[in-house]
Every structure is written in C-alpha cells, then in structure tokens.
PDB file of C-alpha atoms in Angstrom:
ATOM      1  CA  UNK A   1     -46.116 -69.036  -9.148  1.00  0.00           C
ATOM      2  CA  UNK A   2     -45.807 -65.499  -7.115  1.00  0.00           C
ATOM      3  CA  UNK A   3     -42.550 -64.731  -5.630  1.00  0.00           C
ATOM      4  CA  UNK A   4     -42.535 -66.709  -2.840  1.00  0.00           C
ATOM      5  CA  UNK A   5     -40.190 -64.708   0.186  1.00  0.00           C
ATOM      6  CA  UNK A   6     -37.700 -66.519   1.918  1.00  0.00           C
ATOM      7  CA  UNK A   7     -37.687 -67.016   5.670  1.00  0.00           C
ATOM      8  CA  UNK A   8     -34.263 -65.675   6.211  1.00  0.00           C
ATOM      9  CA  UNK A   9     -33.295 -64.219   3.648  1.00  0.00           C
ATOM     10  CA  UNK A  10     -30.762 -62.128   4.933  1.00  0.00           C
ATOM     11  CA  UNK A  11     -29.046 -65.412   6.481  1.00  0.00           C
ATOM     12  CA  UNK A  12     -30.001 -68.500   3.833  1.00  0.00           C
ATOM     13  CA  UNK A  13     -27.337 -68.358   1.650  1.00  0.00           C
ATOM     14  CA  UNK A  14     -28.406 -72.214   0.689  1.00  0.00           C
ATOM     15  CA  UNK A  15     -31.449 -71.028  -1.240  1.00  0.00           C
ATOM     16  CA  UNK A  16     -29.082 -69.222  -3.960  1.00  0.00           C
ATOM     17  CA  UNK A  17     -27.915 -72.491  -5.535  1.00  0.00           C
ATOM     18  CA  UNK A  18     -31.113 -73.295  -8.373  1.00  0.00           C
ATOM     19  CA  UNK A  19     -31.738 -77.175  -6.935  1.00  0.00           C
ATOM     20  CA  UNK A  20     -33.023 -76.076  -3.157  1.00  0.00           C
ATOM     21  CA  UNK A  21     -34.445 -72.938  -4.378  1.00  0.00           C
ATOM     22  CA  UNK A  22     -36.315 -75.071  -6.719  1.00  0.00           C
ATOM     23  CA  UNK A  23     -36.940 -77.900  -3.931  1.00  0.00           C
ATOM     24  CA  UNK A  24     -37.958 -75.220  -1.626  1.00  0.00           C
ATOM     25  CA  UNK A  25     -40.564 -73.474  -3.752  1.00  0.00           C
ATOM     26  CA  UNK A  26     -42.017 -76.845  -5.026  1.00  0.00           C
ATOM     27  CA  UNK A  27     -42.683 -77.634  -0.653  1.00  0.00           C
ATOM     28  CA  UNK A  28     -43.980 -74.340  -0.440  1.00  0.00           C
ATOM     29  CA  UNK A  29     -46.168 -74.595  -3.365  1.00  0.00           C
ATOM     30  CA  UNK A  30     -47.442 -78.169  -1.951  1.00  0.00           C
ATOM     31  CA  UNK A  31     -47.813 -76.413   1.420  1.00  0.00           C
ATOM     32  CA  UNK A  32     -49.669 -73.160   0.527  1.00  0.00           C
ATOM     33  CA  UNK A  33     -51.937 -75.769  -1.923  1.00  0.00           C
ATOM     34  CA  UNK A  34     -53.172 -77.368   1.156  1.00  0.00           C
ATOM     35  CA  UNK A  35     -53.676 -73.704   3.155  1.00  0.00           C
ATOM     36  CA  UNK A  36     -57.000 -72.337   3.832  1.00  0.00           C
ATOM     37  CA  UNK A  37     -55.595 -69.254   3.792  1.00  0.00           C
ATOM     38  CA  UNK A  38     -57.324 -66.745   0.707  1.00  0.00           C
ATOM     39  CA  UNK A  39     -55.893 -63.074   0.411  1.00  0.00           C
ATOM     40  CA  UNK A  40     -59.198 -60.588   0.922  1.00  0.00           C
ATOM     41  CA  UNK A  41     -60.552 -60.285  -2.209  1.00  0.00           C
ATOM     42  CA  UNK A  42     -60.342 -56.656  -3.616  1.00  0.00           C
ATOM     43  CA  UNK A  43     -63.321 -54.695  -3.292  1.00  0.00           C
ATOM     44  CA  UNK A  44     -65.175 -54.232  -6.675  1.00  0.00           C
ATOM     45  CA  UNK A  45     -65.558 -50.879  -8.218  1.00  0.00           C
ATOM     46  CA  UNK A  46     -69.124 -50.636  -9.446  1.00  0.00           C
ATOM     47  CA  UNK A  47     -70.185 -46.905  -9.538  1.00  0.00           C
ATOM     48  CA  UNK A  48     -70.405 -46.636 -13.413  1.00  0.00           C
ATOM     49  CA  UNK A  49     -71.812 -50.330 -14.311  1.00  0.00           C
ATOM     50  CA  UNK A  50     -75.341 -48.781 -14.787  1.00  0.00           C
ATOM     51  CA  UNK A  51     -74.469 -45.512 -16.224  1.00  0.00           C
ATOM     52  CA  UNK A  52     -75.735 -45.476 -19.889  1.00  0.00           C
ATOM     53  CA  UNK A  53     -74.023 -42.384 -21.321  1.00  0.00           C
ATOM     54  CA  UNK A  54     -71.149 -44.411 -19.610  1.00  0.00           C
ATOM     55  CA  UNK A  55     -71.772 -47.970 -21.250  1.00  0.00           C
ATOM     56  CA  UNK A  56     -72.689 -45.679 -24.844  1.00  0.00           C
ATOM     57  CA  UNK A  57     -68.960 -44.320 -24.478  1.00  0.00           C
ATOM     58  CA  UNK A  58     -67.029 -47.743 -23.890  1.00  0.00           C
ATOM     59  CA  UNK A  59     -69.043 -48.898 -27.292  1.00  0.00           C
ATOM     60  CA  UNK A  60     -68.537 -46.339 -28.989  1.00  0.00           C
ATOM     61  CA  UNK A  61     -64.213 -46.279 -28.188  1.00  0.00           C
ATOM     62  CA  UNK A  62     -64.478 -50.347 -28.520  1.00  0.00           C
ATOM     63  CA  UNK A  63     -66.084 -49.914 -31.992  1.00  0.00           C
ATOM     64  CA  UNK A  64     -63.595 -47.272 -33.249  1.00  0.00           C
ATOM     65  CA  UNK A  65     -65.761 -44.398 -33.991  1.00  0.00           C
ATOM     66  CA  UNK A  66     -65.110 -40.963 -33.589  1.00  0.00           C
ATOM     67  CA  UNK A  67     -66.784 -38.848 -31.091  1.00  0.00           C
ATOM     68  CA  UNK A  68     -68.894 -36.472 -32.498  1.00  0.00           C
ATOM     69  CA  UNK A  69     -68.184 -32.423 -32.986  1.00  0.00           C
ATOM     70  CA  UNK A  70     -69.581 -30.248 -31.101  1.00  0.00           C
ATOM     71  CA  UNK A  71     -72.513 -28.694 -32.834  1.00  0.00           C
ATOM     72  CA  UNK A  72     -71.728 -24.635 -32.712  1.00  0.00           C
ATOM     73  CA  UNK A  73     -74.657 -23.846 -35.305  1.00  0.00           C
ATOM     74  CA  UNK A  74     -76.422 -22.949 -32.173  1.00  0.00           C
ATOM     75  CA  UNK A  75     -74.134 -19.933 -31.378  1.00  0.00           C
ATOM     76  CA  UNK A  76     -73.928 -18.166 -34.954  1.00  0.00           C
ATOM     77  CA  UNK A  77     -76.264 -15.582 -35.843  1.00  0.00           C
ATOM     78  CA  UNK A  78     -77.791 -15.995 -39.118  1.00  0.00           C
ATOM     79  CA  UNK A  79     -79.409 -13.655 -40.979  1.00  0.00           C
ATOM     80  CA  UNK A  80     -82.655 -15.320 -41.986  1.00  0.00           C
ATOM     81  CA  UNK A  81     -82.927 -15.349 -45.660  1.00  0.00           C
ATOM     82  CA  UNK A  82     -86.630 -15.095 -45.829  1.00  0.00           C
ATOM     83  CA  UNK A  83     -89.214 -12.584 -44.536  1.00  0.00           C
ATOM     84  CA  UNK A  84     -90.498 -15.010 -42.163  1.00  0.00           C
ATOM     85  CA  UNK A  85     -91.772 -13.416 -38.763  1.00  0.00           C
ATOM     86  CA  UNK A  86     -91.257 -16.242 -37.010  1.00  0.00           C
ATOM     87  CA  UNK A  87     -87.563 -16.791 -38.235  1.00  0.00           C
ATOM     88  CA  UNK A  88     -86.634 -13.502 -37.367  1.00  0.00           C
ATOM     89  CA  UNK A  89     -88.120 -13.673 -34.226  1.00  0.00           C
ATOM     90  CA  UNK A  90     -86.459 -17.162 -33.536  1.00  0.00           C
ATOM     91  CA  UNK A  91     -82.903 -15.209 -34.856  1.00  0.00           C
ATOM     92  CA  UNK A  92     -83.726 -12.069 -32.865  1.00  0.00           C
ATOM     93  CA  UNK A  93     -84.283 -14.213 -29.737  1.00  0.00           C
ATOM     94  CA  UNK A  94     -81.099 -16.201 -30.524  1.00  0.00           C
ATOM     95  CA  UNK A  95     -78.945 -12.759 -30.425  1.00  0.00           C
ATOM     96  CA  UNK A  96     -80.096 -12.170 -26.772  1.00  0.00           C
ATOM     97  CA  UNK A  97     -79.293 -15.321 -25.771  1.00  0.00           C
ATOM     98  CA  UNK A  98     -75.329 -14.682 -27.249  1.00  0.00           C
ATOM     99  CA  UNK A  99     -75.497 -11.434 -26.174  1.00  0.00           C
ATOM    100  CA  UNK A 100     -76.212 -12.551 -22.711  1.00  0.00           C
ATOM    101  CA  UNK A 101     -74.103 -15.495 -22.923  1.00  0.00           C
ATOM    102  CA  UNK A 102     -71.401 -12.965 -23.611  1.00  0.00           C
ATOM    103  CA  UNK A 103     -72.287 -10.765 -20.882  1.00  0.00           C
ATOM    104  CA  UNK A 104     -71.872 -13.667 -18.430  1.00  0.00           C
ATOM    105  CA  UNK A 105     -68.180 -14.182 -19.856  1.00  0.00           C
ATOM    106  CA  UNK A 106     -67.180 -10.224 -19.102  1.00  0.00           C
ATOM    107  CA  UNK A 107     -68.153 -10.860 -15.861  1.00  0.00           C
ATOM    108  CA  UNK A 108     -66.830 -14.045 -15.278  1.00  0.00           C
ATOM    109  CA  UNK A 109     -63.599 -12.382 -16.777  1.00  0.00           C
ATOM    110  CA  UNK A 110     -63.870  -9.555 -14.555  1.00  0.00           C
ATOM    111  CA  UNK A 111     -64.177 -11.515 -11.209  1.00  0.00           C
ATOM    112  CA  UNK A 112     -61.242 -13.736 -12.178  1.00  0.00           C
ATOM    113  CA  UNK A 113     -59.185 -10.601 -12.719  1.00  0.00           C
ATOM    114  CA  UNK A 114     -60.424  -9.525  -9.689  1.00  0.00           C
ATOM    115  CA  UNK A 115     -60.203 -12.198  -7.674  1.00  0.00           C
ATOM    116  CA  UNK A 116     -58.498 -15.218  -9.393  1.00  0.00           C
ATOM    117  CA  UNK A 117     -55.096 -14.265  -8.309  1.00  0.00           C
ATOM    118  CA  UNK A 118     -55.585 -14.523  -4.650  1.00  0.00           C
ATOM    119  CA  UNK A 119     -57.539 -17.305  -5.150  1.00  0.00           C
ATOM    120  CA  UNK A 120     -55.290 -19.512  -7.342  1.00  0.00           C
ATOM    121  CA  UNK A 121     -52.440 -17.850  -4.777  1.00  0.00           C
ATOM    122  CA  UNK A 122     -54.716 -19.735  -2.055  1.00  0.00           C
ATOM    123  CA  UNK A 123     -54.614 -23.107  -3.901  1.00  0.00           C
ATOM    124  CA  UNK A 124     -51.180 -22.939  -4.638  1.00  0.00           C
ATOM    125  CA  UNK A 125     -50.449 -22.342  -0.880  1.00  0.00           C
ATOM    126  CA  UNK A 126     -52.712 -25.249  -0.257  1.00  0.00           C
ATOM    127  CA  UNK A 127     -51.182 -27.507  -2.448  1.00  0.00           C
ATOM    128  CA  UNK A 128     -47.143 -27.023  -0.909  1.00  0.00           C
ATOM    129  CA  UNK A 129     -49.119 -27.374   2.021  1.00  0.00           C
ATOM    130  CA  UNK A 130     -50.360 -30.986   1.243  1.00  0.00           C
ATOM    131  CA  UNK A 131     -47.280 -31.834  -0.919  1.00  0.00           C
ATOM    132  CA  UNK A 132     -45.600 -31.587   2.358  1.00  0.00           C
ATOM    133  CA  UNK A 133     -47.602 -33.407   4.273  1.00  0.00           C
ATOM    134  CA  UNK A 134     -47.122 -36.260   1.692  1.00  0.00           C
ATOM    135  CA  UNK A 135     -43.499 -35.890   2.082  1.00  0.00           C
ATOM    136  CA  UNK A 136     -43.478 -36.239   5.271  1.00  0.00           C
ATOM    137  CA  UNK A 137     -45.417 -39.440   5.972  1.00  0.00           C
ATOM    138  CA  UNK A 138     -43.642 -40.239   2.759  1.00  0.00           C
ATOM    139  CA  UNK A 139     -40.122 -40.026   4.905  1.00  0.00           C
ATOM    140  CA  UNK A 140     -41.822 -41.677   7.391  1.00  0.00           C
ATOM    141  CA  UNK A 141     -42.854 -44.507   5.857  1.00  0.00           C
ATOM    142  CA  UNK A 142     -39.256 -44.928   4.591  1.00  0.00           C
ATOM    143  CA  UNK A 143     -37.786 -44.650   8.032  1.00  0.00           C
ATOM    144  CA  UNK A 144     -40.277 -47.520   8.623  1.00  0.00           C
ATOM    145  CA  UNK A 145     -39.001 -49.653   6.380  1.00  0.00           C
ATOM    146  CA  UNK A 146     -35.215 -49.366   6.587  1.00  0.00           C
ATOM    147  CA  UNK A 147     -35.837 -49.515  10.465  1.00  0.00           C
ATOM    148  CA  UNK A 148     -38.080 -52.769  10.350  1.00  0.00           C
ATOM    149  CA  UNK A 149     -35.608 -54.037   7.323  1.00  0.00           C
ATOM    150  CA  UNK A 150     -32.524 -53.434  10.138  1.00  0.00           C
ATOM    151  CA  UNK A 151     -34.454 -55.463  12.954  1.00  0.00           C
ATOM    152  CA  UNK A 152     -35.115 -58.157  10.453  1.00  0.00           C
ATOM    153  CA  UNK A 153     -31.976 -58.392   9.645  1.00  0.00           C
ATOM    154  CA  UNK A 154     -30.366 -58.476  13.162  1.00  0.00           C
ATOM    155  CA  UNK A 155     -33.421 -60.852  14.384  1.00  0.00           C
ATOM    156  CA  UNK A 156     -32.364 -63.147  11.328  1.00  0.00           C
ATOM    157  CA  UNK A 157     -28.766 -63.140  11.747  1.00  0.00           C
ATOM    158  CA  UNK A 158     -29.830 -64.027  15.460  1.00  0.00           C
ATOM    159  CA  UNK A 159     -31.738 -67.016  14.141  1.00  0.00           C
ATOM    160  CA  UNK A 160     -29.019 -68.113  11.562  1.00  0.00           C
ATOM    161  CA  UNK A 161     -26.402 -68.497  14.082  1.00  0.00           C
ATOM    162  CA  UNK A 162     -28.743 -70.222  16.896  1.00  0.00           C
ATOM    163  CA  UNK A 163     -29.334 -72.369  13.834  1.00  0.00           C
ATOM    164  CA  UNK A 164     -26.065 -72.838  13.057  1.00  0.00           C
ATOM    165  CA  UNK A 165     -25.379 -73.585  17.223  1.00  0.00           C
ATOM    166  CA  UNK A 166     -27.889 -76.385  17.166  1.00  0.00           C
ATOM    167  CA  UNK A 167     -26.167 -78.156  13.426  1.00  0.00           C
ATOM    168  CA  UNK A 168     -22.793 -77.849  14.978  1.00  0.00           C
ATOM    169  CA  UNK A 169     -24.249 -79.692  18.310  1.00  0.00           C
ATOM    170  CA  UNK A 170     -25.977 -82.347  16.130  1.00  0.00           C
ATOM    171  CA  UNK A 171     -22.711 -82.917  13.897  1.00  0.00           C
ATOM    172  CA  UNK A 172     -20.843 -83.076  17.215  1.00  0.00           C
ATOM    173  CA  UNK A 173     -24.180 -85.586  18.884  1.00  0.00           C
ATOM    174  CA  UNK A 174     -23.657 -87.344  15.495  1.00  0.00           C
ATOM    175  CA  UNK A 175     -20.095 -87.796  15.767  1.00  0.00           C
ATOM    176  CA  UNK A 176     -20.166 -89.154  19.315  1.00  0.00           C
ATOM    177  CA  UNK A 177     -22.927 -91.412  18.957  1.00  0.00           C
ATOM    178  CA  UNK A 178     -20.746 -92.964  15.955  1.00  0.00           C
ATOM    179  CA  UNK A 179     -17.463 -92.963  17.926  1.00  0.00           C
ATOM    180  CA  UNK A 180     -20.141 -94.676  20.445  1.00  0.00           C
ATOM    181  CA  UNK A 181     -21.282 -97.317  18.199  1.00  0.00           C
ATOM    182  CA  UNK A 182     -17.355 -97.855  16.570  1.00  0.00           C
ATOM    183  CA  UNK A 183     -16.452 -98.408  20.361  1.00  0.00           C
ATOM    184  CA  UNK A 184     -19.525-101.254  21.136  1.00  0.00           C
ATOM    185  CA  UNK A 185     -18.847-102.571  18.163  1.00  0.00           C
ATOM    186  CA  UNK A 186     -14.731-103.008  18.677  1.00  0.00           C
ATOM    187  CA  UNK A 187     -15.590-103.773  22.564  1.00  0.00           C
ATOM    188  CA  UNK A 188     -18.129-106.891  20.624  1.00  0.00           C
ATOM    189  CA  UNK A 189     -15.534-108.108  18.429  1.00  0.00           C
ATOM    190  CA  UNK A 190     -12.785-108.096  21.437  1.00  0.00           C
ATOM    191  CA  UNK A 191     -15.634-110.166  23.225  1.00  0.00           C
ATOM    192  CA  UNK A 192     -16.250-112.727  20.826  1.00  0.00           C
ATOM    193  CA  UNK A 193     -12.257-113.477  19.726  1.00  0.00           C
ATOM    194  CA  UNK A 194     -11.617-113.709  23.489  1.00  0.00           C
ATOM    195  CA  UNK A 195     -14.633-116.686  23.621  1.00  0.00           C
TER     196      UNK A 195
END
C-alpha cells in the first residue's frame, strides 16, 4: 500500500495509536478500491527503441563483453616492407592525411588559445547566471511550501477544534437526551406505583 496522507494530520492525534491507523488505512484502501480515479500514466520514453547501434550496445553490456579498442593502425605510418608502388603510394597518401590531420589540431590549438578563454569565461558567466536563477525559484518554491504547510496547519487546527465543538455538543445532546429518558422513565414508574 502507498503512504496514504492523513486528513489532518497536524490535528489527528487518534491516528498515532497502530489499531485506527490500521482501521483507517484498511477504509481507505476499501474506498480508493472502489474509485475511478487513475493517476495519469507517465509518458513513455521511446526515442531510442529503434536505434540499432543502440539495441547492439544494451546486448552487448547484457552479455558481458567488452567493448572493442579503438583501432589506431589507421594513424601509424608504416614503412612498407616491399617495393610495391601501390603500397607506397597507399603509405605516402596515408602521411598527408596525418599530416593534415595534424595541421587541423595546431589550429584548433591555436584558436582555443586564442579564443577559448573568453569563451569558456562566457560559459562560466552563463552558468552562475542560471545557477542563480535555479536558486531562486529554488527559494521560492520553499517559501511555497512552508507558507502553504503554515495555512494547512492553521486551516486544520481550525477544523480540529470546530470538530471538537460539535463532539462536545453531541456528548452534552447525548447526556441530556439520557437524563431525558432517566426522567420518563422515573416519571413511568411514579405513574404506575401510584395506580
């Protein structure tokens, strides 16, 4: 069963002892059995059902295996051991490509020297900025709570003691209506010795 929240919690001190809390939840249970009520069901996630390289992955972890290395044969430069045109041209065309790959990299280097400061300065900025702004509505949504926590409280104790009003006029109803009934039933028995 879920944790079922009192009613007035901040007044019911009744629902403490095990017995009515256990009486209670068992009414509630019956109650909310009967309830066409149905929390929103939560909305399904489905972006990566379809993705193979996805679905390949989730195997793969499931069955244990460990994800491949990186093949870097690629990105040495061999010397070909034969006389081969063709795989020294394939080796010679290889070098440019590192060579250029390298070239990209100095420059990449090079504008993050340049630039990468005042840009990661930027993102920095931006994220005090929005860890701020959290911490605000954060605060906010704190003062929230301990403000609609207060009114429950004050609402509740309210309640409790209109409650409480209405038992102590029943007892007293209760009381008088026996008092009532002691009286007609003295007033009958003085009636009937008198006949």
């Amino acid at each position: 069963m879920t944790e079922i929240l009192d009613s007035l919690p901040y007044f019911d001190q009744e629902y403490e002892i095990p017995e009515i809390k256990s009486e209670v939840d068992r009414l509630i249970e019956k109650e909310l059995a009967n309830s066409t009520f149905a929390p929103p069901e939560p909305v399904e996630n489905l972006r990566f059902k379809d993705d193979s390289v996805l679905n390949s992955e989730f195997e793969r972890m499931d069955k244990g295996v460990e994800m491949s290395q990186l093949d870097m044969a690629r990105y040495r430069l061999n010397v070909p051991k034969s006389k081969n045109k063709k795989e020294w041209i394939k080796a010679i065309e290889n070098a440019y490509i590192q060579l250029e790959h390298q070239r990209i990299r100095a420059t990449n280097l090079e504008l993050l020297k340049a630039y990468g400061a005042d840009a990661w300065n930027i993102y920095n900025q931006q994220m005090r900025e929005l860890e701020n702004y959290i911490n605000r509505d954060l605060e906010f949504v704190k003062n929230n709570i301990i403000d609609i926590n207060r009114q429950r409280k004050i609402e509740q104790i309210k309640a409790g003691n209109a409650i409480e009003g209405l038992e102590l006029r029943t007892k007293e109803a209760l009381d008088q209506l026996m008092q009532v009934q002691l009286a007609v039933e003295l007033a009958k028995k003085q009636l009937s010795n008198k006949q």
